[in-house]
Amino acid sequence: LAVEAADSTVLITRPSRRAAVDDDDRSAALLYKDAREYAAGHTCSAEWSVNSNGDTARVENVRTTWMPQALVPAISADGHALFRNLRSEAGDVFSAAWLSMATRGDLTTALTRFCNAYEQWINDLARAAHGLSGSEALTADRHLDETRIVLQRMRSGVSRLGNDEHAASAFRLANLAMETQRTWGRNGSLWWRPFQLGFLLLTLESAIDGRHEDREVMDLLWFPTGGGKTEAYLALIAMVAFHRRLFYASPD
């Protein structure tokens, strides 16, 4: 079954019938508020063709199908342009090899610049949220509050690297281990992606300090398959292992 718009008519989107009963629903409603649905299948599936001029607000037809197909835009692991610009300003901050050898001063300077870029990204989102209203505005405010907590924890992790030699050494050794593993595999040097480096800073203190206030927080890293979640987890594990050895072997 296929339906096409007759002359001087258009096919319009279906109103959402999904009730927002919790924060997850409200988050999905905000994140996908611009997603359009033109048809739904009953005992089958449905799909539609976007207007040939690329206008996603207009479709040429809707039709039933047993196996719907859709093109999903790829997600770039390079992150926002703010982080790409950071690479040119401080090209070593994403290099595992450089991080493994940097002094504490150089380490904190570069990583603070990284946190500043994340803060600027948050501020850009906050300005974009000014046009929202109702539940969407409340949900956006909640998301922004959560990102600011993440930023605070990242900055605290950078501060710990600057004030705690055991933490700084464990961080360097973890980067050295990951860089060595990469070169052994003949894959070239390891360059961290922004979300990986951010995750390491976010979890740094709560992972190495058993009495830290965020110790009971479960930080789950999400990214599409093949994006580098495993490397980030392995680096965190390596950092914890090195820190335990350094901490308990210290005469202090």
PDB file of C-alpha atoms in Angstrom:
ATOM      1  CA  LEU A   1       0.000   0.000   0.000  1.00  0.00           C
ATOM      2  CA  ALA A   2       1.399   3.403  -1.006  1.00  0.00           C
ATOM      3  CA  VAL A   3      -0.053   6.871  -0.504  1.00  0.00           C
ATOM      4  CA  GLU A   4       0.997   9.970  -2.430  1.00  0.00           C
ATOM      5  CA  ALA A   5      -0.132  13.546  -2.005  1.00  0.00           C
ATOM      6  CA  ALA A   6      -2.486  14.801  -4.712  1.00  0.00           C
ATOM      7  CA  ASP A   7      -2.002  18.163  -6.427  1.00  0.00           C
ATOM      8  CA  SER A   8      -1.949  21.122  -4.038  1.00  0.00           C
ATOM      9  CA  THR A   9      -1.777  18.822  -0.986  1.00  0.00           C
ATOM     10  CA  VAL A  10       1.022  17.642   1.258  1.00  0.00           C
ATOM     11  CA  LEU A  11       1.568  14.719   3.578  1.00  0.00           C
ATOM     12  CA  ILE A  12       1.945  15.936   7.160  1.00  0.00           C
ATOM     13  CA  THR A  13       3.658  14.352  10.151  1.00  0.00           C
ATOM     14  CA  ARG A  14       1.828  12.248  12.693  1.00  0.00           C
ATOM     15  CA  PRO A  15       1.450  13.842  16.145  1.00  0.00           C
ATOM     16  CA  SER A  16       3.425  12.037  18.809  1.00  0.00           C
ATOM     17  CA  ARG A  17       1.277   9.682  20.882  1.00  0.00           C
ATOM     18  CA  ARG A  18       4.007   8.737  23.301  1.00  0.00           C
ATOM     19  CA  ALA A  19       3.320   9.799  26.870  1.00  0.00           C
ATOM     20  CA  ALA A  20       6.276  11.200  28.801  1.00  0.00           C
ATOM     21  CA  VAL A  21       6.055   9.417  32.138  1.00  0.00           C
ATOM     22  CA  ASP A  22       9.628   9.805  33.397  1.00  0.00           C
ATOM     23  CA  ASP A  23      12.839  11.749  32.838  1.00  0.00           C
ATOM     24  CA  ASP A  24      14.045   9.325  30.161  1.00  0.00           C
ATOM     25  CA  ASP A  25      10.878   9.921  28.147  1.00  0.00           C
ATOM     26  CA  ARG A  26      11.188  13.670  28.550  1.00  0.00           C
ATOM     27  CA  SER A  27      14.849  13.554  27.509  1.00  0.00           C
ATOM     28  CA  ALA A  28      13.988  11.549  24.394  1.00  0.00           C
ATOM     29  CA  ALA A  29      11.188  13.971  23.551  1.00  0.00           C
ATOM     30  CA  LEU A  30      13.630  16.881  23.683  1.00  0.00           C
ATOM     31  CA  LEU A  31      16.513  15.194  21.876  1.00  0.00           C
ATOM     32  CA  TYR A  32      14.280  13.959  19.054  1.00  0.00           C
ATOM     33  CA  LYS A  33      11.832  16.851  18.927  1.00  0.00           C
ATOM     34  CA  ASP A  34      12.769  17.538  15.294  1.00  0.00           C
ATOM     35  CA  ALA A  35      12.408  13.908  14.211  1.00  0.00           C
ATOM     36  CA  ARG A  36       9.413  13.475  11.906  1.00  0.00           C
ATOM     37  CA  GLU A  37       7.139  10.477  11.611  1.00  0.00           C
ATOM     38  CA  TYR A  38       4.798  10.280   8.637  1.00  0.00           C
ATOM     39  CA  ALA A  39       3.356   6.791   9.050  1.00  0.00           C
ATOM     40  CA  ALA A  40       3.178   3.787  11.369  1.00  0.00           C
ATOM     41  CA  GLY A  41       2.563   0.212  10.341  1.00  0.00           C
ATOM     42  CA  HIS A  42      -0.028  -2.161  11.811  1.00  0.00           C
ATOM     43  CA  THR A  43       1.036  -5.836  11.530  1.00  0.00           C
ATOM     44  CA  CYS A  44       3.732  -4.461   9.193  1.00  0.00           C
ATOM     45  CA  SER A  45       6.143  -1.526   9.027  1.00  0.00           C
ATOM     46  CA  ALA A  46       6.038   1.787   7.218  1.00  0.00           C
ATOM     47  CA  GLU A  47       8.541   4.024   5.459  1.00  0.00           C
ATOM     48  CA  TRP A  48       8.548   7.169   3.342  1.00  0.00           C
ATOM     49  CA  SER A  49      10.627   8.981   0.764  1.00  0.00           C
ATOM     50  CA  VAL A  50      11.927  12.473   1.432  1.00  0.00           C
ATOM     51  CA  ASN A  51      11.160  15.136  -1.135  1.00  0.00           C
ATOM     52  CA  SER A  52      13.692  15.079  -3.971  1.00  0.00           C
ATOM     53  CA  ASN A  53      14.876  18.601  -3.113  1.00  0.00           C
ATOM     54  CA  GLY A  54      16.077  17.341   0.265  1.00  0.00           C
ATOM     55  CA  ASP A  55      13.400  19.095   2.317  1.00  0.00           C
ATOM     56  CA  THR A  56      12.884  16.713   5.239  1.00  0.00           C
ATOM     57  CA  ALA A  57       9.613  18.490   6.092  1.00  0.00           C
ATOM     58  CA  ARG A  58       8.054  17.211   2.830  1.00  0.00           C
ATOM     59  CA  VAL A  59       7.794  13.627   1.642  1.00  0.00           C
ATOM     60  CA  GLU A  60       6.777  12.249  -1.729  1.00  0.00           C
ATOM     61  CA  ASN A  61       4.931   9.193  -0.444  1.00  0.00           C
ATOM     62  CA  VAL A  62       4.406   6.835   2.470  1.00  0.00           C
ATOM     63  CA  ARG A  63       4.102   3.077   2.063  1.00  0.00           C
ATOM     64  CA  THR A  64       3.891  -0.194   3.902  1.00  0.00           C
ATOM     65  CA  THR A  65       6.875  -2.525   4.035  1.00  0.00           C
ATOM     66  CA  TRP A  66       7.997  -5.639   5.851  1.00  0.00           C
ATOM     67  CA  MET A  67      11.600  -4.484   6.167  1.00  0.00           C
ATOM     68  CA  PRO A  68      11.967  -0.686   6.497  1.00  0.00           C
ATOM     69  CA  GLN A  69      15.244   0.948   5.496  1.00  0.00           C
ATOM     70  CA  ALA A  70      16.680   4.295   6.540  1.00  0.00           C
ATOM     71  CA  LEU A  71      19.973   6.125   6.290  1.00  0.00           C
ATOM     72  CA  VAL A  72      21.356   7.064   9.711  1.00  0.00           C
ATOM     73  CA  PRO A  73      23.954   9.864   9.691  1.00  0.00           C
ATOM     74  CA  ALA A  74      27.300   8.798  11.139  1.00  0.00           C
ATOM     75  CA  ILE A  75      28.442  10.226  14.468  1.00  0.00           C
ATOM     76  CA  SER A  76      31.911  11.734  14.374  1.00  0.00           C
ATOM     77  CA  ALA A  77      34.168  10.745  17.257  1.00  0.00           C
ATOM     78  CA  ASP A  78      36.076  14.007  16.714  1.00  0.00           C
ATOM     79  CA  GLY A  79      33.365  15.834  18.618  1.00  0.00           C
ATOM     80  CA  HIS A  80      32.409  19.470  18.298  1.00  0.00           C
ATOM     81  CA  ALA A  81      34.525  21.931  16.325  1.00  0.00           C
ATOM     82  CA  LEU A  82      35.634  23.441  19.653  1.00  0.00           C
ATOM     83  CA  PHE A  83      37.650  20.287  20.298  1.00  0.00           C
ATOM     84  CA  ARG A  84      38.993  20.151  16.770  1.00  0.00           C
ATOM     85  CA  ASN A  85      40.184  23.711  17.248  1.00  0.00           C
ATOM     86  CA  LEU A  86      41.769  22.671  20.521  1.00  0.00           C
ATOM     87  CA  ARG A  87      43.805  20.078  18.672  1.00  0.00           C
ATOM     88  CA  SER A  88      45.403  22.812  16.609  1.00  0.00           C
ATOM     89  CA  GLU A  89      46.001  25.033  19.653  1.00  0.00           C
ATOM     90  CA  ALA A  90      47.390  22.296  21.887  1.00  0.00           C
ATOM     91  CA  GLY A  91      48.010  19.424  19.535  1.00  0.00           C
ATOM     92  CA  ASP A  92      49.476  17.207  22.242  1.00  0.00           C
ATOM     93  CA  VAL A  93      46.473  17.068  24.615  1.00  0.00           C
ATOM     94  CA  PHE A  94      44.910  14.142  22.736  1.00  0.00           C
ATOM     95  CA  SER A  95      48.211  12.292  22.259  1.00  0.00           C
ATOM     96  CA  ALA A  96      48.655   9.363  24.636  1.00  0.00           C
ATOM     97  CA  ALA A  97      52.401   9.484  24.002  1.00  0.00           C
ATOM     98  CA  TRP A  98      52.616  13.142  25.013  1.00  0.00           C
ATOM     99  CA  LEU A  99      50.372  12.676  28.041  1.00  0.00           C
ATOM    100  CA  SER A 100      52.612   9.810  29.197  1.00  0.00           C
ATOM    101  CA  MET A 101      55.650  12.125  29.383  1.00  0.00           C
ATOM    102  CA  ALA A 102      54.200  15.548  30.242  1.00  0.00           C
ATOM    103  CA  THR A 103      55.206  17.293  33.443  1.00  0.00           C
ATOM    104  CA  ARG A 104      52.465  17.968  35.961  1.00  0.00           C
ATOM    105  CA  GLY A 105      52.452  21.629  34.970  1.00  0.00           C
ATOM    106  CA  ASP A 106      52.134  20.926  31.253  1.00  0.00           C
ATOM    107  CA  LEU A 107      49.585  18.211  31.965  1.00  0.00           C
ATOM    108  CA  THR A 108      47.253  20.438  33.970  1.00  0.00           C
ATOM    109  CA  THR A 109      47.621  23.348  31.542  1.00  0.00           C
ATOM    110  CA  ALA A 110      46.655  21.261  28.520  1.00  0.00           C
ATOM    111  CA  LEU A 111      43.821  19.445  30.282  1.00  0.00           C
ATOM    112  CA  THR A 112      42.448  22.687  31.725  1.00  0.00           C
ATOM    113  CA  ARG A 113      42.265  24.025  28.182  1.00  0.00           C
ATOM    114  CA  PHE A 114      40.341  20.893  27.255  1.00  0.00           C
ATOM    115  CA  CYS A 115      37.872  21.505  30.113  1.00  0.00           C
ATOM    116  CA  ASN A 116      37.490  25.127  29.005  1.00  0.00           C
ATOM    117  CA  ALA A 117      36.433  23.937  25.554  1.00  0.00           C
ATOM    118  CA  TYR A 118      33.812  21.674  27.136  1.00  0.00           C
ATOM    119  CA  GLU A 119      32.546  24.605  29.205  1.00  0.00           C
ATOM    120  CA  GLN A 120      32.233  26.754  26.084  1.00  0.00           C
ATOM    121  CA  TRP A 121      30.225  23.955  24.437  1.00  0.00           C
ATOM    122  CA  ILE A 122      27.878  23.920  27.440  1.00  0.00           C
ATOM    123  CA  ASN A 123      27.449  27.687  27.232  1.00  0.00           C
ATOM    124  CA  ASP A 124      26.600  27.405  23.536  1.00  0.00           C
ATOM    125  CA  LEU A 125      23.928  24.829  24.365  1.00  0.00           C
ATOM    126  CA  ALA A 126      22.519  27.064  27.088  1.00  0.00           C
ATOM    127  CA  ARG A 127      22.119  29.927  24.622  1.00  0.00           C
ATOM    128  CA  ALA A 128      20.417  27.621  22.121  1.00  0.00           C
ATOM    129  CA  ALA A 129      17.983  26.464  24.830  1.00  0.00           C
ATOM    130  CA  HIS A 130      16.636  29.979  25.393  1.00  0.00           C
ATOM    131  CA  GLY A 131      14.009  29.439  22.699  1.00  0.00           C
ATOM    132  CA  LEU A 132      12.487  26.413  24.442  1.00  0.00           C
ATOM    133  CA  SER A 133       9.434  26.520  26.683  1.00  0.00           C
ATOM    134  CA  GLY A 134       7.364  24.295  28.944  1.00  0.00           C
ATOM    135  CA  SER A 135       8.590  20.773  29.648  1.00  0.00           C
ATOM    136  CA  GLU A 136      11.263  21.060  26.952  1.00  0.00           C
ATOM    137  CA  ALA A 137      12.822  24.028  28.751  1.00  0.00           C
ATOM    138  CA  LEU A 138      12.734  22.194  32.093  1.00  0.00           C
ATOM    139  CA  THR A 139      14.333  19.116  30.539  1.00  0.00           C
ATOM    140  CA  ALA A 140      17.012  21.224  28.847  1.00  0.00           C
ATOM    141  CA  ASP A 141      17.809  22.885  32.189  1.00  0.00           C
ATOM    142  CA  ARG A 142      18.172  19.452  33.781  1.00  0.00           C
ATOM    143  CA  HIS A 143      20.525  18.332  31.013  1.00  0.00           C
ATOM    144  CA  LEU A 144      22.607  21.489  31.375  1.00  0.00           C
ATOM    145  CA  ASP A 145      22.818  21.024  35.149  1.00  0.00           C
ATOM    146  CA  GLU A 146      24.115  17.489  34.580  1.00  0.00           C
ATOM    147  CA  THR A 147      26.760  18.671  32.105  1.00  0.00           C
ATOM    148  CA  ARG A 148      27.935  21.279  34.623  1.00  0.00           C
ATOM    149  CA  ILE A 149      28.344  18.552  37.230  1.00  0.00           C
ATOM    150  CA  VAL A 150      30.393  16.588  34.700  1.00  0.00           C
ATOM    151  CA  LEU A 151      32.525  19.668  34.042  1.00  0.00           C
ATOM    152  CA  GLN A 152      33.080  20.173  37.764  1.00  0.00           C
ATOM    153  CA  ARG A 153      34.230  16.581  38.170  1.00  0.00           C
ATOM    154  CA  MET A 154      36.524  16.853  35.143  1.00  0.00           C
ATOM    155  CA  ARG A 155      38.137  20.009  36.559  1.00  0.00           C
ATOM    156  CA  SER A 156      38.497  18.292  39.920  1.00  0.00           C
ATOM    157  CA  GLY A 157      40.262  15.407  38.183  1.00  0.00           C
ATOM    158  CA  VAL A 158      42.686  17.819  36.520  1.00  0.00           C
ATOM    159  CA  SER A 159      43.328  19.469  39.895  1.00  0.00           C
ATOM    160  CA  ARG A 160      44.056  16.058  41.412  1.00  0.00           C
ATOM    161  CA  LEU A 161      46.656  15.403  38.728  1.00  0.00           C
ATOM    162  CA  GLY A 162      48.314  18.696  39.610  1.00  0.00           C
ATOM    163  CA  ASN A 163      48.365  18.080  43.367  1.00  0.00           C
ATOM    164  CA  ASP A 164      48.813  14.323  43.662  1.00  0.00           C
ATOM    165  CA  GLU A 165      52.010  12.829  42.250  1.00  0.00           C
ATOM    166  CA  HIS A 166      50.681   9.276  42.602  1.00  0.00           C
ATOM    167  CA  ALA A 167      47.637  10.195  40.523  1.00  0.00           C
ATOM    168  CA  ALA A 168      49.752  11.998  37.925  1.00  0.00           C
ATOM    169  CA  SER A 169      52.172   9.083  37.644  1.00  0.00           C
ATOM    170  CA  ALA A 170      49.333   6.574  37.322  1.00  0.00           C
ATOM    171  CA  PHE A 171      47.734   8.726  34.613  1.00  0.00           C
ATOM    172  CA  ARG A 172      51.026   8.938  32.700  1.00  0.00           C
ATOM    173  CA  LEU A 173      51.666   5.194  33.012  1.00  0.00           C
ATOM    174  CA  ALA A 174      48.132   4.369  31.857  1.00  0.00           C
ATOM    175  CA  ASN A 175      48.696   6.485  28.766  1.00  0.00           C
ATOM    176  CA  LEU A 176      52.062   4.805  28.226  1.00  0.00           C
ATOM    177  CA  ALA A 177      50.449   1.360  28.489  1.00  0.00           C
ATOM    178  CA  MET A 178      47.730   2.267  25.986  1.00  0.00           C
ATOM    179  CA  GLU A 179      50.243   3.853  23.610  1.00  0.00           C
ATOM    180  CA  THR A 180      52.536   0.809  23.847  1.00  0.00           C
ATOM    181  CA  GLN A 181      49.666  -1.576  23.143  1.00  0.00           C
ATOM    182  CA  ARG A 182      48.666   0.470  20.106  1.00  0.00           C
ATOM    183  CA  THR A 183      52.185   0.551  18.645  1.00  0.00           C
ATOM    184  CA  TRP A 184      52.637  -3.195  19.292  1.00  0.00           C
ATOM    185  CA  GLY A 185      49.582  -3.730  17.139  1.00  0.00           C
ATOM    186  CA  ARG A 186      51.232  -1.654  14.403  1.00  0.00           C
ATOM    187  CA  ASN A 187      48.288   0.736  14.395  1.00  0.00           C
ATOM    188  CA  GLY A 188      50.330   3.881  14.871  1.00  0.00           C
ATOM    189  CA  SER A 189      50.194   6.221  17.851  1.00  0.00           C
ATOM    190  CA  LEU A 190      47.096   6.529  20.011  1.00  0.00           C
ATOM    191  CA  TRP A 191      45.184   9.784  19.833  1.00  0.00           C
ATOM    192  CA  TRP A 192      42.358  10.105  22.324  1.00  0.00           C
ATOM    193  CA  ARG A 193      38.965  11.199  21.151  1.00  0.00           C
ATOM    194  CA  PRO A 194      37.349  14.006  23.186  1.00  0.00           C
ATOM    195  CA  PHE A 195      34.712  11.764  24.785  1.00  0.00           C
ATOM    196  CA  GLN A 196      37.399   9.268  25.857  1.00  0.00           C
ATOM    197  CA  LEU A 197      39.619  11.891  27.465  1.00  0.00           C
ATOM    198  CA  GLY A 198      36.623  13.526  29.115  1.00  0.00           C
ATOM    199  CA  PHE A 199      35.548  10.179  30.576  1.00  0.00           C
ATOM    200  CA  LEU A 200      39.007   9.584  32.050  1.00  0.00           C
ATOM    201  CA  LEU A 201      38.982  12.973  33.757  1.00  0.00           C
ATOM    202  CA  LEU A 202      35.384  12.523  34.921  1.00  0.00           C
ATOM    203  CA  THR A 203      36.060   9.195  36.630  1.00  0.00           C
ATOM    204  CA  LEU A 204      39.644   9.806  37.736  1.00  0.00           C
ATOM    205  CA  GLU A 205      39.073  10.734  41.364  1.00  0.00           C
ATOM    206  CA  SER A 206      36.211   8.376  42.158  1.00  0.00           C
ATOM    207  CA  ALA A 207      38.134   5.467  40.624  1.00  0.00           C
ATOM    208  CA  ILE A 208      41.363   5.901  42.582  1.00  0.00           C
ATOM    209  CA  ASP A 209      39.949   7.237  45.863  1.00  0.00           C
ATOM    210  CA  GLY A 210      37.796   4.744  47.762  1.00  0.00           C
ATOM    211  CA  ARG A 211      36.487   7.484  50.061  1.00  0.00           C
ATOM    212  CA  HIS A 212      35.536   9.927  47.319  1.00  0.00           C
ATOM    213  CA  GLU A 213      31.967  11.285  47.404  1.00  0.00           C
ATOM    214  CA  ASP A 214      31.312  10.035  43.853  1.00  0.00           C
ATOM    215  CA  ARG A 215      32.499   6.506  44.623  1.00  0.00           C
ATOM    216  CA  GLU A 216      28.910   5.194  44.539  1.00  0.00           C
ATOM    217  CA  VAL A 217      28.162   6.875  41.187  1.00  0.00           C
ATOM    218  CA  MET A 218      28.111   4.497  38.211  1.00  0.00           C
ATOM    219  CA  ASP A 219      29.483   6.398  35.220  1.00  0.00           C
ATOM    220  CA  LEU A 220      28.372   4.619  32.064  1.00  0.00           C
ATOM    221  CA  LEU A 221      30.124   5.564  28.856  1.00  0.00           C
ATOM    222  CA  TRP A 222      27.931   5.434  25.751  1.00  0.00           C
ATOM    223  CA  PHE A 223      29.018   5.707  22.157  1.00  0.00           C
ATOM    224  CA  PRO A 224      28.116   3.753  18.988  1.00  0.00           C
ATOM    225  CA  THR A 225      29.927   0.468  18.385  1.00  0.00           C
ATOM    226  CA  GLY A 226      33.495   0.970  17.186  1.00  0.00           C
ATOM    227  CA  GLY A 227      33.830   4.462  18.661  1.00  0.00           C
ATOM    228  CA  GLY A 228      36.389   3.595  21.330  1.00  0.00           C
ATOM    229  CA  LYS A 229      34.532   2.760  24.556  1.00  0.00           C
ATOM    230  CA  THR A 230      36.772  -0.244  25.251  1.00  0.00           C
ATOM    231  CA  GLU A 231      39.975   1.821  25.049  1.00  0.00           C
ATOM    232  CA  ALA A 232      38.579   4.362  27.517  1.00  0.00           C
ATOM    233  CA  TYR A 233      37.608   1.625  29.987  1.00  0.00           C
ATOM    234  CA  LEU A 234      40.975  -0.095  29.607  1.00  0.00           C
ATOM    235  CA  ALA A 235      42.817   3.168  30.251  1.00  0.00           C
ATOM    236  CA  LEU A 236      40.778   3.703  33.418  1.00  0.00           C
ATOM    237  CA  ILE A 237      41.511   0.157  34.585  1.00  0.00           C
ATOM    238  CA  ALA A 238      45.223   0.648  33.890  1.00  0.00           C
ATOM    239  CA  MET A 239      45.232   3.930  35.806  1.00  0.00           C
ATOM    240  CA  VAL A 240      43.570   2.330  38.842  1.00  0.00           C
ATOM    241  CA  ALA A 241      46.012  -0.607  38.781  1.00  0.00           C
ATOM    242  CA  PHE A 242      49.056   1.647  38.563  1.00  0.00           C
ATOM    243  CA  HIS A 243      47.727   3.974  41.266  1.00  0.00           C
ATOM    244  CA  ARG A 244      47.191   1.094  43.695  1.00  0.00           C
ATOM    245  CA  ARG A 245      50.715  -0.163  43.154  1.00  0.00           C
ATOM    246  CA  LEU A 246      52.217   3.317  43.551  1.00  0.00           C
ATOM    247  CA  PHE A 247      50.048   4.259  46.538  1.00  0.00           C
ATOM    248  CA  TYR A 248      50.604   1.120  48.585  1.00  0.00           C
ATOM    249  CA  ALA A 249      54.308   0.948  47.722  1.00  0.00           C
ATOM    250  CA  SER A 250      54.858   4.526  48.904  1.00  0.00           C
ATOM    251  CA  PRO A 251      56.641   4.933  52.250  1.00  0.00           C
ATOM    252  CA  ASP A 252      54.165   7.740  53.075  1.00  0.00           C
TER     253      ASP A 252
END
